[in-house]
Each structure stands twice: as C-alpha cells, then as structure tokens.
Amino acid sequence: MVVGLSTPPFDAVQVLREEDGSYVVQLSARDETTPYSPEQITALAPLGLVPPAGGKPGGWRSPDGFGPSSVDEATTLMDGVLSKVFGLAADAAVDVRHGDERDAREAAARVAAIRQTIEPVVAALSPDGKAVQDDDGDYVLELGHIRVFVAPRALPGPPPPVVRVFAITNAGVTLSSELGLFLSRLNFSLMFGRFSIDSENTSVWFDETLLGEHVTPEELRFTIEMVASTANEWDQKIASMFGGQVRSPEGEADPAAPSTTKPGQGGYL
C-alpha cells in the first residue's frame, strides 16, 4: 500500500509485506534539489527508519530484519511518519494506492542473480581488476579507447531478463539518410551485434543483447570483446564519413565533442 501526499514535493509512504511475513515501511525518494530538512531527519530517527545504505538512491526505510511485525505496527509507524515527519493533519486528504510488488521484486532478484555471472567476467577484463558500476548500475569497461557498458535488465512479469552489451562509438554525427543506409548495409554484413542511431543525441551505438539467465561467462566475455573490437574497427571510419567525434586513444572524449549523455547517466564518450 502507498499513501501519497497531495502537495509538493508529493512525498509518499509505502508499506511492503515481506515473504517472511514481516513488513517494511519506506519513504519515497526525494529529488536531490529538495532533500529532507534537518527537522524531518531528526523526526525520522526515533521512528526507527534509516537512510539508504552507501548513499544509493531511495527513501528512508525500516532496517532489514527490524521492520514492523504486524499490520497494526506498520500502520502505527506509517501514521507517525505522516504526522511527525510530514506534519500531516489527521483530517488531511491523501492518495491511497494498493498494489502487488511481487513481480518487481522477482525482477530485481533475477538481475541480482545475473550480476553474479557478470561481475567476475567484467573484473577479469578490466585493467584494474574491478567491476565498476555507473549510476545506472551498468558495468563500465575501458578497453583501449572504447568504453563498453554491460547492462543487466529485467522487467516485471513474463519477459526474460537480458544483458545488453554496448558501446557508444560516435557522438555528434550528421544525421542523414546516407548514415542510416550505411549502417543498415553494415549490419547485414555482421555476424554478431548491430549498429543503431540515437537520433536525440546524434550518436551511433553498437550493441548485442544476451538472454540473462542463460548467459555463460565464456559467452559474455566473447560478447564484450566482440563489441569492443567492432566498435574500434568502425568508429573512425564512421567519423570520417559522417562527422562527429570518437574517444581518443587515451580513452578521453574529444574536448570539442558535444555535451551528450548516456540516457540516465553522464558521459557518452
């Protein structure tokens, strides 16, 4: 159940029932521009809620294993948050929504399981031996001057989880029918992977998608190396024909490159 406030910044309190029968009370995440006030943080502590671990996105919540043990306890805690933290009057209007988080939680569990396969492979290929993640949770590898992203994804429900392996080869290209035709012909000649155009950011991507629950370390390693080598083979050729920039041999973006970003996270090139 989610109880949402009808006034900005539209805070909400969610009550989740865990598989073991316990409950979790969680606040909605706030935008960085509107953090909780010192008074609100002071009010949260006596209620037993804690901030997200490691500065990760998300709202304050009941500590793992120490949440309310009954509906009554969860309701009391939620009422305390609404009144003591958000100053909500007893007769104030709120939005109440009911829903099932099972599919979303199962999707998150599938991604967590896939990460157990991804991380050793990424760490072994990384120059510093670490599996580095960006703000989206995608793994980032610097292979030569190519930056490769390894992105596990799962949607709630039946669709199987996938691992998308991609590199953004060119930024600031000149969009034209000739570019589209060139990439279509190039894709037809490739055994693995495909090039595509991000028209919003005038950029070219190269990627391959794997079924996440069936991918083996050998297949993942091959795919990462294939994406890096193919991107390295074609990025300069594409730039020579259609303009734009590529990453320099030192792995840094051209200073003249446009300020574009990977959707959801900074740093195209």
mmCIF file of C-alpha atoms in Angstrom:
data_model
loop_
_atom_site.group_PDB
_atom_site.id
_atom_site.type_symbol
_atom_site.label_atom_id
_atom_site.label_comp_id
_atom_site.label_asym_id
_atom_site.label_seq_id
_atom_site.Cartn_x
_atom_site.Cartn_y
_atom_site.Cartn_z
ATOM 1 C CA MET A 1 0.000 0.000 0.000
ATOM 2 C CA VAL A 2 1.180 3.523 -0.799
ATOM 3 C CA VAL A 3 -0.104 6.644 0.945
ATOM 4 C CA GLY A 4 0.846 9.759 -1.006
ATOM 5 C CA LEU A 5 0.614 13.421 -0.085
ATOM 6 C CA SER A 6 -1.295 15.653 -2.481
ATOM 7 C CA THR A 7 1.005 18.677 -2.124
ATOM 8 C CA PRO A 8 4.598 19.254 -3.359
ATOM 9 C CA PRO A 9 7.033 17.576 -3.150
ATOM 10 C CA PHE A 10 4.366 14.818 -3.184
ATOM 11 C CA ASP A 11 6.029 12.593 -0.578
ATOM 12 C CA ALA A 12 4.705 9.076 -0.108
ATOM 13 C CA VAL A 13 4.959 6.302 2.480
ATOM 14 C CA GLN A 14 4.869 2.697 1.271
ATOM 15 C CA VAL A 15 4.138 -0.412 3.324
ATOM 16 C CA LEU A 16 5.555 -3.647 1.881
ATOM 17 C CA ARG A 17 4.894 -7.160 3.153
ATOM 18 C CA GLU A 18 7.977 -9.372 3.011
ATOM 19 C CA GLU A 19 7.964 -13.077 2.186
ATOM 20 C CA ASP A 20 8.649 -13.947 5.845
ATOM 21 C CA GLY A 21 5.503 -12.114 6.941
ATOM 22 C CA SER A 22 7.257 -9.019 8.297
ATOM 23 C CA TYR A 23 6.652 -5.532 6.988
ATOM 24 C CA VAL A 24 8.789 -2.689 5.670
ATOM 25 C CA VAL A 25 7.833 0.970 5.785
ATOM 26 C CA GLN A 26 9.646 3.026 3.153
ATOM 27 C CA LEU A 27 9.540 6.680 2.196
ATOM 28 C CA SER A 28 9.620 7.771 -1.423
ATOM 29 C CA ALA A 29 12.982 9.024 -2.688
ATOM 30 C CA ARG A 30 13.280 12.768 -2.960
ATOM 31 C CA ASP A 31 14.980 14.722 -5.688
ATOM 32 C CA GLU A 32 18.458 15.961 -4.756
ATOM 33 C CA THR A 33 17.215 19.534 -5.055
ATOM 34 C CA THR A 34 14.645 19.010 -2.272
ATOM 35 C CA PRO A 35 16.310 16.930 0.448
ATOM 36 C CA TYR A 36 14.668 16.220 3.761
ATOM 37 C CA SER A 37 15.038 19.132 6.168
ATOM 38 C CA PRO A 38 17.108 18.771 9.363
ATOM 39 C CA GLU A 39 13.847 18.783 11.342
ATOM 40 C CA GLN A 40 12.441 15.938 9.265
ATOM 41 C CA ILE A 41 15.633 13.901 9.628
ATOM 42 C CA THR A 42 15.523 14.460 13.389
ATOM 43 C CA ALA A 43 11.937 13.195 13.445
ATOM 44 C CA LEU A 44 12.804 10.083 11.403
ATOM 45 C CA ALA A 45 15.395 8.720 13.844
ATOM 46 C CA PRO A 46 13.005 7.909 16.749
ATOM 47 C CA LEU A 47 10.721 6.115 14.294
ATOM 48 C CA GLY A 48 13.474 3.581 13.569
ATOM 49 C CA LEU A 49 13.849 4.417 9.872
ATOM 50 C CA VAL A 50 17.313 4.603 8.329
ATOM 51 C CA PRO A 51 18.688 6.282 5.173
ATOM 52 C CA PRO A 52 19.683 4.226 2.111
ATOM 53 C CA ALA A 53 22.963 2.355 2.557
ATOM 54 C CA GLY A 54 26.004 3.674 0.734
ATOM 55 C CA GLY A 55 24.244 6.783 -0.497
ATOM 56 C CA LYS A 56 22.255 4.766 -3.042
ATOM 57 C CA PRO A 57 19.033 6.220 -4.448
ATOM 58 C CA GLY A 58 15.900 5.502 -2.465
ATOM 59 C CA GLY A 59 13.935 6.643 0.534
ATOM 60 C CA TRP A 60 14.403 6.116 4.263
ATOM 61 C CA ARG A 61 13.066 2.726 5.336
ATOM 62 C CA SER A 62 12.813 0.147 8.082
ATOM 63 C CA PRO A 63 16.173 -1.582 8.662
ATOM 64 C CA ASP A 64 16.477 -5.049 7.130
ATOM 65 C CA GLY A 65 15.144 -7.584 9.610
ATOM 66 C CA PHE A 66 13.840 -4.931 12.005
ATOM 67 C CA GLY A 67 10.630 -3.809 10.340
ATOM 68 C CA PRO A 68 7.129 -3.936 11.839
ATOM 69 C CA SER A 69 5.936 -7.467 12.571
ATOM 70 C CA SER A 70 2.210 -6.837 12.106
ATOM 71 C CA VAL A 71 -0.246 -4.710 10.167
ATOM 72 C CA ASP A 72 -1.013 -2.715 13.310
ATOM 73 C CA GLU A 73 2.675 -1.913 13.881
ATOM 74 C CA ALA A 74 3.130 -0.942 10.243
ATOM 75 C CA THR A 75 0.053 1.295 10.354
ATOM 76 C CA THR A 76 1.243 2.992 13.536
ATOM 77 C CA LEU A 77 4.666 3.616 12.028
ATOM 78 C CA MET A 78 3.162 4.972 8.811
ATOM 79 C CA ASP A 79 0.887 7.315 10.794
ATOM 80 C CA GLY A 80 3.933 8.515 12.740
ATOM 81 C CA VAL A 81 5.789 9.353 9.543
ATOM 82 C CA LEU A 82 2.824 11.229 8.091
ATOM 83 C CA SER A 83 2.225 13.307 11.218
ATOM 84 C CA LYS A 84 5.673 13.757 12.775
ATOM 85 C CA VAL A 85 7.821 13.953 9.626
ATOM 86 C CA PHE A 86 5.464 15.488 7.084
ATOM 87 C CA GLY A 87 3.249 17.392 9.533
ATOM 88 C CA LEU A 88 0.074 15.949 8.059
ATOM 89 C CA ALA A 89 -3.108 16.725 9.968
ATOM 90 C CA ALA A 90 -5.396 13.848 10.926
ATOM 91 C CA ASP A 91 -8.151 15.064 8.588
ATOM 92 C CA ALA A 92 -5.857 15.891 5.632
ATOM 93 C CA ALA A 93 -6.607 14.315 2.250
ATOM 94 C CA VAL A 94 -4.175 11.671 0.990
ATOM 95 C CA ASP A 95 -3.919 9.418 -2.061
ATOM 96 C CA VAL A 96 -4.076 5.698 -1.250
ATOM 97 C CA ARG A 97 -2.968 3.045 -3.737
ATOM 98 C CA HIS A 98 -2.869 -0.724 -3.335
ATOM 99 C CA GLY A 99 -0.664 -2.979 -5.401
ATOM 100 C CA ASP A 100 1.468 -6.085 -5.553
ATOM 101 C CA GLU A 101 5.254 -5.676 -5.645
ATOM 102 C CA ARG A 102 5.894 -9.385 -6.284
ATOM 103 C CA ASP A 103 6.716 -9.056 -9.996
ATOM 104 C CA ALA A 104 9.009 -6.076 -9.435
ATOM 105 C CA ARG A 105 10.822 -7.845 -6.610
ATOM 106 C CA GLU A 106 11.234 -11.018 -8.638
ATOM 107 C CA ALA A 107 12.686 -8.946 -11.482
ATOM 108 C CA ALA A 108 15.162 -7.339 -9.081
ATOM 109 C CA ALA A 109 16.131 -10.775 -7.749
ATOM 110 C CA ARG A 110 16.751 -12.022 -11.290
ATOM 111 C CA VAL A 111 19.038 -9.078 -12.008
ATOM 112 C CA ALA A 112 20.915 -9.690 -8.740
ATOM 113 C CA ALA A 113 21.468 -13.326 -9.751
ATOM 114 C CA ILE A 114 22.736 -12.331 -13.200
ATOM 115 C CA ARG A 115 25.226 -9.933 -11.620
ATOM 116 C CA GLN A 116 26.921 -12.964 -10.037
ATOM 117 C CA THR A 117 27.853 -14.084 -13.557
ATOM 118 C CA ILE A 118 28.688 -10.616 -14.866
ATOM 119 C CA GLU A 119 30.967 -9.266 -12.152
ATOM 120 C CA PRO A 120 33.802 -11.853 -12.315
ATOM 121 C CA VAL A 121 33.951 -11.518 -16.113
ATOM 122 C CA VAL A 122 34.000 -7.719 -16.029
ATOM 123 C CA ALA A 123 36.613 -7.690 -13.268
ATOM 124 C CA ALA A 124 38.845 -10.092 -15.219
ATOM 125 C CA LEU A 125 38.666 -7.888 -18.331
ATOM 126 C CA SER A 126 39.072 -4.597 -16.503
ATOM 127 C CA PRO A 127 42.605 -3.125 -16.420
ATOM 128 C CA ASP A 128 42.318 -2.504 -12.676
ATOM 129 C CA GLY A 129 40.630 -5.827 -11.906
ATOM 130 C CA LYS A 130 37.445 -4.194 -10.607
ATOM 131 C CA ALA A 131 33.816 -4.450 -11.702
ATOM 132 C CA VAL A 132 32.953 -0.752 -11.777
ATOM 133 C CA GLN A 133 29.311 0.376 -11.989
ATOM 134 C CA ASP A 134 27.906 3.720 -13.085
ATOM 135 C CA ASP A 135 24.904 5.482 -11.558
ATOM 136 C CA ASP A 136 22.504 3.294 -13.559
ATOM 137 C CA GLY A 137 24.034 0.091 -12.175
ATOM 138 C CA ASP A 138 25.606 -0.681 -15.552
ATOM 139 C CA TYR A 139 29.150 -2.065 -15.547
ATOM 140 C CA VAL A 140 31.715 0.098 -17.350
ATOM 141 C CA LEU A 141 34.877 -1.204 -19.016
ATOM 142 C CA GLU A 142 37.614 0.841 -20.669
ATOM 143 C CA LEU A 143 39.059 -1.441 -23.347
ATOM 144 C CA GLY A 144 41.630 0.523 -25.292
ATOM 145 C CA HIS A 145 39.864 3.728 -26.287
ATOM 146 C CA ILE A 146 36.457 2.022 -26.330
ATOM 147 C CA ARG A 147 34.120 2.311 -23.353
ATOM 148 C CA VAL A 148 31.906 -0.783 -23.095
ATOM 149 C CA PHE A 149 28.774 -0.935 -20.951
ATOM 150 C CA VAL A 150 27.356 -4.210 -19.607
ATOM 151 C CA ALA A 151 23.759 -3.627 -18.551
ATOM 152 C CA PRO A 152 21.599 -6.301 -16.860
ATOM 153 C CA ARG A 153 17.887 -5.608 -17.309
ATOM 154 C CA ALA A 154 14.659 -7.289 -16.170
ATOM 155 C CA LEU A 155 11.061 -6.133 -16.443
ATOM 156 C CA PRO A 156 8.329 -7.207 -14.041
ATOM 157 C CA GLY A 157 6.348 -10.136 -15.344
ATOM 158 C CA PRO A 158 6.997 -12.787 -18.012
ATOM 159 C CA PRO A 159 9.695 -11.149 -20.199
ATOM 160 C CA PRO A 160 13.043 -12.878 -19.570
ATOM 161 C CA PRO A 161 15.909 -10.770 -18.197
ATOM 162 C CA VAL A 162 18.628 -9.730 -20.625
ATOM 163 C CA VAL A 163 22.190 -8.464 -20.592
ATOM 164 C CA ARG A 164 22.799 -5.652 -23.038
ATOM 165 C CA VAL A 165 26.443 -5.098 -24.004
ATOM 166 C CA PHE A 166 27.049 -1.872 -25.903
ATOM 167 C CA ALA A 167 29.481 0.884 -26.818
ATOM 168 C CA ILE A 168 28.682 4.406 -27.965
ATOM 169 C CA THR A 169 31.052 4.686 -30.888
ATOM 170 C CA ASN A 170 30.394 8.191 -32.252
ATOM 171 C CA ALA A 171 28.847 11.404 -30.920
ATOM 172 C CA GLY A 172 27.731 14.471 -32.820
ATOM 173 C CA VAL A 173 27.349 12.710 -36.166
ATOM 174 C CA THR A 174 25.496 14.288 -39.063
ATOM 175 C CA LEU A 175 22.125 12.576 -39.212
ATOM 176 C CA SER A 176 21.169 11.697 -42.770
ATOM 177 C CA SER A 177 19.537 9.003 -44.853
ATOM 178 C CA GLU A 178 23.027 8.111 -46.063
ATOM 179 C CA LEU A 179 24.119 7.313 -42.488
ATOM 180 C CA GLY A 180 21.048 5.118 -41.960
ATOM 181 C CA LEU A 181 21.626 3.279 -45.231
ATOM 182 C CA PHE A 182 25.322 2.795 -44.461
ATOM 183 C CA LEU A 183 24.613 1.304 -41.021
ATOM 184 C CA SER A 184 21.850 -0.939 -42.413
ATOM 185 C CA ARG A 185 24.219 -2.363 -45.011
ATOM 186 C CA LEU A 186 26.940 -2.744 -42.392
ATOM 187 C CA ASN A 187 24.577 -4.585 -40.033
ATOM 188 C CA PHE A 188 23.664 -7.008 -42.823
ATOM 189 C CA SER A 189 27.322 -7.991 -43.112
ATOM 190 C CA LEU A 190 27.886 -8.553 -39.378
ATOM 191 C CA MET A 191 27.562 -11.959 -37.752
ATOM 192 C CA PHE A 192 27.150 -10.522 -34.253
ATOM 193 C CA GLY A 193 25.841 -7.219 -32.946
ATOM 194 C CA ARG A 194 24.247 -4.260 -34.656
ATOM 195 C CA PHE A 195 24.778 -0.553 -35.113
ATOM 196 C CA SER A 196 21.964 1.863 -34.334
ATOM 197 C CA ILE A 197 21.367 5.611 -34.289
ATOM 198 C CA ASP A 198 20.456 7.584 -31.180
ATOM 199 C CA SER A 199 18.861 10.459 -33.079
ATOM 200 C CA GLU A 200 18.118 12.506 -29.948
ATOM 201 C CA ASN A 201 21.821 12.678 -29.089
ATOM 202 C CA THR A 202 23.125 12.427 -32.688
ATOM 203 C CA SER A 203 25.163 9.380 -31.742
ATOM 204 C CA VAL A 204 25.898 5.886 -33.016
ATOM 205 C CA TRP A 205 25.750 2.810 -30.775
ATOM 206 C CA PHE A 206 26.972 -0.743 -31.296
ATOM 207 C CA ASP A 207 25.408 -3.424 -29.124
ATOM 208 C CA GLU A 208 24.453 -7.050 -28.635
ATOM 209 C CA THR A 209 21.788 -8.488 -26.303
ATOM 210 C CA LEU A 210 22.033 -11.814 -24.464
ATOM 211 C CA LEU A 211 19.422 -13.814 -22.544
ATOM 212 C CA GLY A 212 20.488 -13.099 -18.981
ATOM 213 C CA GLU A 213 19.503 -16.325 -17.228
ATOM 214 C CA HIS A 214 21.262 -18.492 -19.804
ATOM 215 C CA VAL A 215 24.427 -16.486 -20.474
ATOM 216 C CA THR A 216 27.700 -18.218 -19.618
ATOM 217 C CA PRO A 217 30.932 -16.470 -18.581
ATOM 218 C CA GLU A 218 32.532 -17.566 -21.862
ATOM 219 C CA GLU A 219 29.687 -16.142 -23.956
ATOM 220 C CA LEU A 220 29.678 -12.879 -22.009
ATOM 221 C CA ARG A 221 33.428 -12.448 -22.335
ATOM 222 C CA PHE A 222 33.249 -13.118 -26.072
ATOM 223 C CA THR A 223 30.439 -10.590 -26.473
ATOM 224 C CA ILE A 224 32.258 -7.853 -24.532
ATOM 225 C CA GLU A 225 35.425 -8.344 -26.570
ATOM 226 C CA MET A 226 33.422 -8.503 -29.811
ATOM 227 C CA VAL A 227 31.638 -5.220 -29.036
ATOM 228 C CA ALA A 228 34.947 -3.526 -28.196
ATOM 229 C CA SER A 229 36.750 -4.807 -31.291
ATOM 230 C CA THR A 230 33.898 -3.989 -33.694
ATOM 231 C CA ALA A 231 33.473 -0.506 -32.230
ATOM 232 C CA ASN A 232 37.224 0.027 -32.539
ATOM 233 C CA GLU A 233 37.162 -1.120 -36.171
ATOM 234 C CA TRP A 234 34.381 1.200 -37.303
ATOM 235 C CA ASP A 235 34.267 4.328 -35.113
ATOM 236 C CA GLN A 236 36.960 6.233 -37.024
ATOM 237 C CA LYS A 237 35.522 5.159 -40.387
ATOM 238 C CA ILE A 238 32.060 6.393 -39.416
ATOM 239 C CA ALA A 239 33.507 9.697 -38.194
ATOM 240 C CA SER A 240 35.416 10.209 -41.448
ATOM 241 C CA MET A 241 32.214 9.825 -43.468
ATOM 242 C CA PHE A 242 29.579 11.408 -41.240
ATOM 243 C CA GLY A 243 31.462 13.729 -38.885
ATOM 244 C CA GLY A 244 31.282 13.836 -35.130
ATOM 245 C CA GLN A 245 33.769 12.658 -32.540
ATOM 246 C CA VAL A 246 35.143 9.417 -31.158
ATOM 247 C CA ARG A 247 37.000 8.719 -27.944
ATOM 248 C CA SER A 248 40.693 9.462 -28.171
ATOM 249 C CA PRO A 249 43.337 6.700 -27.902
ATOM 250 C CA GLU A 250 43.816 7.814 -24.292
ATOM 251 C CA GLY A 251 40.168 6.997 -23.589
ATOM 252 C CA GLU A 252 39.092 10.625 -23.170
ATOM 253 C CA ALA A 253 36.415 12.431 -25.081
ATOM 254 C CA ASP A 254 37.404 14.992 -27.680
ATOM 255 C CA PRO A 255 37.200 18.431 -25.956
ATOM 256 C CA ALA A 256 35.174 19.633 -28.935
ATOM 257 C CA ALA A 257 32.603 16.870 -28.543
ATOM 258 C CA PRO A 258 29.034 17.963 -27.792
ATOM 259 C CA SER A 259 27.751 17.641 -24.247
ATOM 260 C CA THR A 260 25.755 14.427 -24.609
ATOM 261 C CA THR A 261 24.953 11.752 -22.060
ATOM 262 C CA LYS A 262 24.055 8.095 -21.909
ATOM 263 C CA PRO A 263 20.340 8.085 -21.060
ATOM 264 C CA GLY A 264 20.111 8.113 -17.280
ATOM 265 C CA GLN A 265 23.813 8.712 -16.677
ATOM 266 C CA GLY A 266 26.574 11.104 -17.694
ATOM 267 C CA GLY A 267 29.371 10.514 -20.150
ATOM 268 C CA TYR A 268 28.664 9.381 -23.688
ATOM 269 C CA LEU A 269 32.277 9.406 -24.797
#
